[in-house]
Amino acid sequence: MTSEPGADPATGTPLSVRGVSRRFGSVQALANVDFTLEAGEIHALVGENGAGKSTLAKIVAGSIRSDSGSMSLFGQPYRPTSRREGAAAGVAHVRQQLSLVRGLTVAQNLQLGRPGAPAIFNAASARAEVERWSDEFSLSVPAETLVDDMPLAVRQQAEILIAVAWGARLLILDEPSSALGPLETKALIALCHRLRSEGTPILYISHRLPELAELADRLTVLRAGRVVVEGADVRAADLREVATLMIGDVSLLEVNRPEIERGTTRLTVTDLSVSSTQEIGCHGLNFEVAGGEILGVVGIAGNGQDSLAKALTGQAKLASGHVVVDGEDISGSARQAIAAGVAHLHEDRSTGLAAAFTVADNATARHVRSGRFTRFGVRLADKIARHAGELVERFQVRPPDPAARASSLSGGNQQKLMAARELEKNPTVLVAHGPTKGLDPEAAKAMRDRCFAAAQAGGAVVVISADLDEVSDLAHRVVVLYRGRVTDAFPIEDMTSERLGAAMAGLTETMEAASG
Amino acid sequence: MADTSIGGDVGDASPEPLEDEGRRLTTSLSTSCLAVLMAIVLGGLIMLMSGENPLTAYTAMVDGAFGSEFALGETLSRAAPLAIVGYGTAVALRAGLITIGAQGQVVAGAIGALVTAQLFESGPSAVAIPAAALGGALFGMAWVLIPALLRAHFNVNEILSTLLFTEFAALLIEYLLNNPLKPPTAITPQSDPYPDNGILGLIIDGTRFHAGVFVAVAIGLLFVWWVRSDRGFSYDLYGENPSLAQSLGISGNRVIINSLLISGATAGLVGWIQAAGLLQRVYVQIASDIGFFGLVVAFLGGATPGGVLVAALLFGALQSGGLAMQSSEGIPASLSDIIQALLLLGFSIRYAPQIIRLTRGVMANFTLIGKRRK
Ligand SMILES: Nc1ncnc2c1ncn2[C@@H]1O[C@H](COP(=O)(O)OP(=O)(O)OP(=O)(O)O)[C@@H](O)[C@H]1O
Ligand SMILES: [Mg+2]
């Protein structure tokens, strides 16, 4: 299956997929898919959540098998039976759910499972290699930090770096930008362009329209496992045309901000400091959020967002200060936060869901301490399944099967499942960390509407995101985090890219965010 | 084959966090069955190589394990302590904790039961028996308390600390049975006979089927309740995704300490059963290998109620059947030991990825401790 090492990569089409189908139980994830990746192109693969994009990517990478159909790689028949084989043939796959091994550093991950790696780990050379690639592509991937201690955006960059370092001849990026801010996205786009010019074709999966218009040469659209648009040329197309190709209905991209009545203060944060071994922590934060108000927290990933989200939801031990919800101090107690009606959309779905558990168990997990679904302490499976069935229906989780495992859902549907768990009831405070991450335009709109609805119902909403569009669509007011401190705060109308850029780079004088 | 929908995934160097079993150590009974099958086939081959007829041997073994009232009593009385240790270990396993200290906790439980029983020597059985059971359970819990606290508050790996405490228990019992607990007349290290009023009687005379078997049934029922209870679910959730569990208000420290204490208590109860039911005295070898095989039973049974029960019966049958095979057919009982060892091997292959991942985590903790601090 591997082509000769000496073979000229230019001799064959990099990737040709013919008639590939794959079924999971009752779900036809892919049906007779034809797909061609040409030399020197960036080919965007788009489609709604659950359309089968990640499944196709995994089949090409070798980590799952197709039921039928065939593939060829650089002109050679290609039938990988494992991801390792795919990697050996030169296919690198950066997955939607990242796969760096936790508990190890990037340098260690680089060597682990590397095709043809020497048996002995040379720490110095691995570190040097990470640093070289990181410089080369102007990324900021630390070689010797534990993966666990890196923000999602940096982990994403590290995965791409490793793929490149392994000498990929063909790169698959599955929603690589979903955790990235504008600067990092820019770096990613530059990296992709550079790889393309060096002859590495890229299969690029994303729901983000602007970067697709900037990046992609051609576009393939999947819908319910079928190719509905095959390889349309988008080089000359404008944003609107691409959008029409992608989603048909361009109006889904418009944001209608409802008028929301402002209530009294519900969330008060005073002198909040968190010291964290894993992140930069946060230092001396003061702000208030009223009912009906949506506060956006922006900043480059890794500037204290994680610590802030944890502090607001009672999960972090505070070094100082208080988090008060409706007059009740919930500092450092997730239990009290839940009781006070605080909801939390986790940034990282791998920590926000129990992957091996069923959809039903996940959807109802917030009730675990309430005894609502038990008799004599025994969980009533029927009642749980019924309730979960209603929830996944309401939150449009596809397939709406309470007995399925959470891990079997597509990325976007996992996000919806997490929302179903957290937003079953109107929250008093909603801490939404990248709420629309990984959602298709329709689902993203639904999620925005849920955030608006939470505010309309009188909740205080905090949207933490690296995605500035997400924040500007939702927030009434913005605070900027830099190294764990608030460097600027302003109403959304005053947001300009200059002002944001300066604050996010720490060039603004550190100031206390005025409340209200 | 619980889940055909993901059965199509092929070998993978580093599976996606949301796609594999996560941290879970407890799924997939089918692979356990495969391990058993492999052990039986390989065991048969070894018998062939040593000139025995595997068919005769296996028939003798099955006969010796189930063929008579005596055989059944023997099998059950061997399976019971394995099952109890298995259930307790399974609670911890489901919470993501690998305690391998059952062996030492059995020893501690036996000492605890004996000492308590001696305190109640002159009381009625209705007091002495439950008191000794409690004493055994408390000593078992005490034996895991320090590892539990270390794990909860300082993230000290429980595999290492519980193993260490098993060594302590071995040293302690050696000392006690040579000194304070040793009757003046005894030559070998052993205790006084277990007080009469605390003895767990035989259910069927002429067998070794003693009342401890009912304790196993009771613990089994409790475990069934546990896995279906809200609390059990929250412990499972912690085992699957600790940070999610904590964000939902489940206290990680409580899960760690309680589940380890539960495992300690069950192992302690086994110590009590060994002393009060089977041996009616405390010896250095009071735990035989129950602690270790109990762990295997928990793993092999996928930490589920049915699985642990079947695995315990399997090991109980192998042990009693092996001995019977030797006396009836003259085939060495060590062949049964070989099969048990093969099972162990099969089980460790089945869990190899998890074990490797875990040890990697441990190693990373060691090598990076300096880094984390700064
Ligand atoms: N391991 C699995 N077991 C069962 N069903 C699965 C499995 N993997 C994927 N599916 C199903 O296959 C379909 C396609 O999933 P896939 O992950 O490819 O979607 P996607 O296009 O990547 O969506 P998203 O944009 O949400 O990431 C979905 O309906 C999903 O539920
Ligand atoms: Mg996907």
Short mmCIF file of N, CA and C in Angstrom, two decimals, chain A residues 22 24 58 62-65 81-84 95 97-99 101 103-104 112 144 146 149 277 315 334-335 338 346 349-357 361 365-369 371 374 376-379 405 407 414 421-422, chain B residues 2-22 24 27 225 227-231 233-234 236-238 240-241 243-244 246-251 254 357 360-361 364-365 367-368 371-372:
data_model
loop_
_atom_site.label_atom_id
_atom_site.label_comp_id
_atom_site.label_asym_id
_atom_site.label_seq_id
_atom_site.Cartn_x
_atom_site.Cartn_y
_atom_site.Cartn_z
N ARG A 22 -19.72 3.92 4.29
CA ARG A 22 -19.47 3.43 5.65
C ARG A 22 -20.75 3.58 6.46
N PHE A 24 -22.61 3.00 10.31
CA PHE A 24 -22.48 2.74 11.75
C PHE A 24 -23.86 2.35 12.25
N LYS A 58 -11.16 10.06 8.56
CA LYS A 58 -10.59 8.92 9.29
C LYS A 58 -10.35 7.74 8.36
N GLY A 62 -6.76 6.05 7.69
CA GLY A 62 -6.55 4.65 8.05
C GLY A 62 -7.08 4.28 9.41
N SER A 63 -7.64 5.22 10.16
CA SER A 63 -8.05 4.83 11.51
C SER A 63 -9.40 4.13 11.54
N ILE A 64 -10.21 4.27 10.50
CA ILE A 64 -11.35 3.35 10.37
C ILE A 64 -11.40 2.84 8.93
N ARG A 65 -12.12 1.74 8.74
CA ARG A 65 -12.17 1.15 7.41
C ARG A 65 -13.49 1.48 6.74
N THR A 81 -4.81 -0.18 6.91
CA THR A 81 -5.58 -0.90 7.92
C THR A 81 -5.36 -0.30 9.29
N SER A 82 -4.53 0.72 9.38
CA SER A 82 -4.35 1.39 10.66
C SER A 82 -3.85 2.79 10.40
N ARG A 83 -3.96 3.61 11.41
CA ARG A 83 -3.49 4.97 11.28
C ARG A 83 -1.98 5.00 11.07
N ARG A 84 -1.33 4.02 11.67
CA ARG A 84 0.11 3.93 11.53
C ARG A 84 0.50 3.69 10.07
N ARG A 95 -6.82 15.60 14.00
CA ARG A 95 -8.22 15.27 14.20
C ARG A 95 -8.99 16.37 14.88
N GLN A 97 -11.00 15.88 17.46
CA GLN A 97 -10.67 15.71 18.87
C GLN A 97 -9.19 15.38 18.92
N LEU A 98 -8.44 16.25 19.52
CA LEU A 98 -6.99 16.14 19.39
C LEU A 98 -6.49 14.87 20.04
N SER A 99 -5.37 14.39 19.55
CA SER A 99 -4.92 13.07 20.01
C SER A 99 -3.52 13.07 20.57
N VAL A 101 -0.80 12.74 23.30
CA VAL A 101 -0.86 11.95 24.52
C VAL A 101 -0.64 12.86 25.72
N GLY A 103 0.12 13.96 29.56
CA GLY A 103 1.16 13.50 30.47
C GLY A 103 2.53 13.50 29.81
N LEU A 104 2.58 13.86 28.54
CA LEU A 104 3.85 13.95 27.84
C LEU A 104 4.01 15.37 27.28
N LEU A 112 6.89 9.91 19.66
CA LEU A 112 6.03 8.76 19.94
C LEU A 112 5.25 8.38 18.70
N GLU A 144 8.68 21.68 25.70
CA GLU A 144 8.79 20.87 26.92
C GLU A 144 7.73 21.17 27.96
N LEU A 146 4.04 20.18 29.39
CA LEU A 146 3.12 19.05 29.31
C LEU A 146 1.93 19.43 28.45
N ASP A 149 -0.98 21.02 30.05
CA ASP A 149 -0.89 22.40 30.52
C ASP A 149 -0.99 23.41 29.39
N THR A 277 -1.12 26.05 38.02
CA THR A 277 0.13 25.52 37.48
C THR A 277 -0.01 25.31 35.99
N GLN A 315 -15.16 25.74 39.95
CA GLN A 315 -14.26 24.60 39.84
C GLN A 315 -12.83 24.90 40.24
N ALA A 334 -18.11 23.90 43.09
CA ALA A 334 -18.90 23.56 41.90
C ALA A 334 -20.31 23.15 42.33
N ARG A 335 -20.38 22.53 43.49
CA ARG A 335 -21.67 22.07 43.98
C ARG A 335 -22.63 23.25 44.20
N ILE A 338 -23.67 24.84 40.87
CA ILE A 338 -24.75 24.09 40.21
C ILE A 338 -26.07 24.41 40.91
N HIS A 346 -18.23 23.72 28.40
CA HIS A 346 -16.78 23.56 28.47
C HIS A 346 -16.15 23.89 27.14
N ARG A 349 -14.48 19.55 24.48
CA ARG A 349 -15.52 18.54 24.65
C ARG A 349 -14.99 17.28 25.33
N SER A 350 -13.68 17.04 25.21
CA SER A 350 -13.17 15.82 25.84
C SER A 350 -13.20 15.94 27.36
N THR A 351 -13.22 17.15 27.90
CA THR A 351 -13.41 17.25 29.34
C THR A 351 -14.85 17.59 29.69
N GLY A 352 -15.64 17.96 28.71
CA GLY A 352 -17.01 18.37 28.98
C GLY A 352 -18.04 17.28 28.80
N LEU A 353 -17.62 16.12 28.30
CA LEU A 353 -18.54 14.99 28.13
C LEU A 353 -17.90 13.72 28.64
N ALA A 354 -18.74 12.77 29.02
CA ALA A 354 -18.23 11.44 29.37
C ALA A 354 -18.35 10.58 28.12
N ALA A 355 -17.24 10.44 27.40
CA ALA A 355 -17.28 9.88 26.05
C ALA A 355 -17.84 8.46 26.01
N ALA A 356 -17.47 7.64 26.98
CA ALA A 356 -17.87 6.24 26.92
C ALA A 356 -19.28 6.03 27.46
N PHE A 357 -19.88 7.08 27.98
CA PHE A 357 -21.23 6.94 28.54
C PHE A 357 -22.27 7.19 27.44
N ASP A 361 -27.11 9.20 29.68
CA ASP A 361 -26.38 9.47 30.91
C ASP A 361 -25.72 10.85 30.86
N ALA A 365 -26.69 14.18 33.29
CA ALA A 365 -25.65 14.09 34.33
C ALA A 365 -25.73 15.23 35.35
N ARG A 366 -26.33 16.35 34.97
CA ARG A 366 -26.43 17.44 35.93
C ARG A 366 -27.34 17.09 37.10
N HIS A 367 -28.17 16.08 36.91
CA HIS A 367 -29.10 15.69 37.97
C HIS A 367 -28.49 14.67 38.92
N VAL A 368 -27.21 14.36 38.70
CA VAL A 368 -26.65 13.19 39.40
C VAL A 368 -26.77 13.30 40.91
N ARG A 369 -26.73 14.51 41.43
CA ARG A 369 -26.79 14.61 42.88
C ARG A 369 -28.18 14.94 43.40
N GLY A 371 -31.09 13.19 42.84
CA GLY A 371 -31.99 12.08 43.12
C GLY A 371 -33.28 12.13 42.33
N THR A 374 -34.22 8.68 40.51
CA THR A 374 -33.93 7.45 41.25
C THR A 374 -35.10 7.04 42.13
N PHE A 376 -35.18 4.64 45.68
CA PHE A 376 -34.31 3.96 46.65
C PHE A 376 -32.86 4.07 46.21
N GLY A 377 -32.51 5.21 45.64
CA GLY A 377 -31.14 5.40 45.21
C GLY A 377 -30.78 4.69 43.92
N VAL A 378 -31.73 3.93 43.36
CA VAL A 378 -31.43 3.22 42.11
C VAL A 378 -31.89 4.07 40.94
N ARG A 379 -31.00 4.18 39.95
CA ARG A 379 -31.34 4.98 38.78
C ARG A 379 -32.38 4.28 37.93
N ARG A 405 -23.61 5.88 22.37
CA ARG A 405 -22.54 6.45 23.18
C ARG A 405 -22.21 7.85 22.72
N SER A 407 -19.45 9.13 22.43
CA SER A 407 -18.29 9.12 21.53
C SER A 407 -18.69 8.84 20.09
N GLN A 414 -21.83 16.46 19.53
CA GLN A 414 -21.34 16.40 20.91
C GLN A 414 -21.50 17.75 21.58
N ARG A 421 -27.29 19.20 28.16
CA ARG A 421 -27.09 18.95 29.58
C ARG A 421 -27.10 20.24 30.39
N GLU A 422 -26.39 21.25 29.89
CA GLU A 422 -26.19 22.45 30.70
C GLU A 422 -27.37 23.41 30.62
N ALA B 2 -20.45 -5.91 22.80
CA ALA B 2 -21.44 -4.96 23.27
C ALA B 2 -21.72 -3.89 22.23
N ASP B 3 -20.72 -3.50 21.50
CA ASP B 3 -20.88 -2.31 20.69
C ASP B 3 -20.36 -2.57 19.28
N THR B 4 -21.27 -3.01 18.41
CA THR B 4 -20.80 -3.30 17.07
C THR B 4 -20.54 -2.03 16.29
N SER B 5 -21.13 -0.92 16.72
CA SER B 5 -21.02 0.28 15.91
C SER B 5 -19.60 0.82 15.88
N ILE B 6 -18.84 0.59 16.92
CA ILE B 6 -17.46 1.05 16.84
C ILE B 6 -16.51 -0.12 16.69
N GLY B 7 -17.09 -1.28 16.44
CA GLY B 7 -16.24 -2.46 16.27
C GLY B 7 -15.37 -2.36 15.04
N GLY B 8 -15.70 -1.47 14.13
CA GLY B 8 -14.96 -1.39 12.88
C GLY B 8 -13.67 -0.63 12.99
N ASP B 9 -13.46 0.03 14.09
CA ASP B 9 -12.21 0.77 14.24
C ASP B 9 -11.04 -0.19 14.25
N VAL B 10 -10.05 0.15 13.51
CA VAL B 10 -8.90 -0.73 13.46
C VAL B 10 -7.80 -0.15 14.31
N GLY B 11 -6.74 -0.93 14.44
CA GLY B 11 -5.63 -0.57 15.32
C GLY B 11 -5.21 0.88 15.16
N ASP B 12 -4.88 1.49 16.25
CA ASP B 12 -4.63 2.91 16.22
C ASP B 12 -3.60 3.27 17.28
N ALA B 13 -2.61 4.02 16.87
CA ALA B 13 -1.54 4.33 17.82
C ALA B 13 -2.04 5.17 18.98
N SER B 14 -2.73 6.24 18.69
CA SER B 14 -3.20 7.09 19.77
C SER B 14 -4.64 7.50 19.49
N PRO B 15 -5.57 6.78 20.09
CA PRO B 15 -6.98 6.99 19.78
C PRO B 15 -7.46 8.34 20.26
N GLU B 16 -8.50 8.84 19.61
CA GLU B 16 -9.05 10.12 20.02
C GLU B 16 -9.66 10.01 21.39
N PRO B 17 -9.46 11.04 22.20
CA PRO B 17 -10.01 10.99 23.55
C PRO B 17 -11.51 10.69 23.56
N LEU B 18 -12.24 11.26 22.62
CA LEU B 18 -13.68 11.05 22.68
C LEU B 18 -14.10 9.81 21.91
N GLU B 19 -13.16 9.06 21.42
CA GLU B 19 -13.56 7.93 20.59
C GLU B 19 -13.22 6.60 21.22
N ASP B 20 -12.30 6.58 22.14
CA ASP B 20 -11.96 5.29 22.70
C ASP B 20 -12.64 5.15 24.04
N GLU B 21 -12.20 4.26 24.83
CA GLU B 21 -12.85 4.02 26.09
C GLU B 21 -12.45 5.04 27.14
N GLY B 22 -11.69 6.01 26.75
CA GLY B 22 -11.26 7.02 27.70
C GLY B 22 -10.40 6.39 28.78
N ARG B 24 -11.52 4.64 31.06
CA ARG B 24 -12.23 3.51 31.64
C ARG B 24 -11.41 2.24 31.57
N THR B 27 -14.46 -1.89 30.63
CA THR B 27 -15.43 -2.34 29.64
C THR B 27 -15.05 -3.66 28.98
N TRP B 225 -26.62 -3.25 43.51
CA TRP B 225 -27.28 -1.98 43.84
C TRP B 225 -26.36 -0.81 43.52
N VAL B 227 -23.86 -0.39 41.39
CA VAL B 227 -23.64 0.02 40.00
C VAL B 227 -24.88 0.65 39.39
N ARG B 228 -26.03 0.41 40.01
CA ARG B 228 -27.24 1.02 39.46
C ARG B 228 -27.67 2.26 40.25
N SER B 229 -26.91 2.60 41.26
CA SER B 229 -27.32 3.73 42.10
C SER B 229 -26.75 5.04 41.57
N ASP B 230 -27.34 6.11 42.03
CA ASP B 230 -26.86 7.43 41.67
C ASP B 230 -25.43 7.64 42.14
N ARG B 231 -25.18 7.20 43.37
CA ARG B 231 -23.83 7.38 43.90
C ARG B 231 -22.82 6.58 43.08
N PHE B 233 -23.11 5.74 40.07
CA PHE B 233 -22.97 6.42 38.78
C PHE B 233 -22.00 7.60 38.89
N SER B 234 -22.11 8.33 39.99
CA SER B 234 -21.22 9.49 40.09
C SER B 234 -19.77 9.03 40.26
N ASP B 236 -18.60 6.26 38.88
CA ASP B 236 -18.23 5.84 37.52
C ASP B 236 -17.87 7.05 36.67
N LEU B 237 -18.67 8.10 36.84
CA LEU B 237 -18.45 9.32 36.07
C LEU B 237 -17.07 9.90 36.41
N TYR B 238 -16.74 9.86 37.68
CA TYR B 238 -15.42 10.34 38.07
C TYR B 238 -14.33 9.49 37.41
N GLU B 240 -14.52 7.94 34.63
CA GLU B 240 -14.48 8.19 33.19
C GLU B 240 -13.89 9.57 32.88
N ASN B 241 -14.28 10.56 33.63
CA ASN B 241 -13.86 11.93 33.32
C ASN B 241 -13.84 12.76 34.59
N SER B 243 -12.54 15.57 35.55
CA SER B 243 -12.79 17.01 35.58
C SER B 243 -14.26 17.31 35.32
N LEU B 244 -14.90 16.50 34.48
CA LEU B 244 -16.33 16.70 34.27
C LEU B 244 -17.09 16.41 35.57
N GLN B 246 -16.10 16.63 38.57
CA GLN B 246 -15.91 17.70 39.55
C GLN B 246 -16.69 18.94 39.17
N SER B 247 -16.80 19.19 37.87
CA SER B 247 -17.58 20.36 37.46
C SER B 247 -19.06 20.16 37.75
N LEU B 248 -19.47 18.92 37.91
CA LEU B 248 -20.88 18.67 38.23
C LEU B 248 -21.10 18.54 39.74
N GLY B 249 -20.11 18.93 40.50
CA GLY B 249 -20.30 18.99 41.94
C GLY B 249 -19.93 17.70 42.66
N ILE B 250 -19.31 16.78 41.96
CA ILE B 250 -18.88 15.54 42.61
C ILE B 250 -17.47 15.77 43.17
N SER B 251 -17.30 15.52 44.45
CA SER B 251 -16.00 15.78 45.06
C SER B 251 -15.02 14.65 44.74
N ARG B 254 -13.54 12.88 47.74
CA ARG B 254 -14.46 11.96 48.40
C ARG B 254 -14.55 10.64 47.63
N ARG B 357 -0.46 3.14 29.22
CA ARG B 357 -0.80 4.55 29.32
C ARG B 357 -0.65 5.04 30.76
N ARG B 360 2.94 5.20 31.80
CA ARG B 360 3.52 6.37 31.18
C ARG B 360 3.19 7.62 31.98
N GLY B 361 1.93 7.70 32.40
CA GLY B 361 1.52 8.85 33.20
C GLY B 361 2.34 8.93 34.47
N ALA B 364 5.82 9.99 33.65
CA ALA B 364 5.85 11.42 33.32
C ALA B 364 5.80 12.25 34.60
N ASN B 365 5.00 11.77 35.57
CA ASN B 365 4.93 12.49 36.82
C ASN B 365 6.29 12.54 37.50
N THR B 367 9.30 12.20 36.04
CA THR B 367 10.33 12.96 35.35
C THR B 367 10.01 14.44 35.33
N LEU B 368 8.73 14.79 35.47
CA LEU B 368 8.39 16.20 35.28
C LEU B 368 8.07 16.90 36.58
N LYS B 371 9.56 20.15 36.92
CA LYS B 371 9.01 21.17 36.02
C LYS B 371 7.71 21.75 36.51
N ARG B 372 6.86 20.84 37.03
CA ARG B 372 5.55 21.30 37.47
C ARG B 372 5.67 22.32 38.59
#
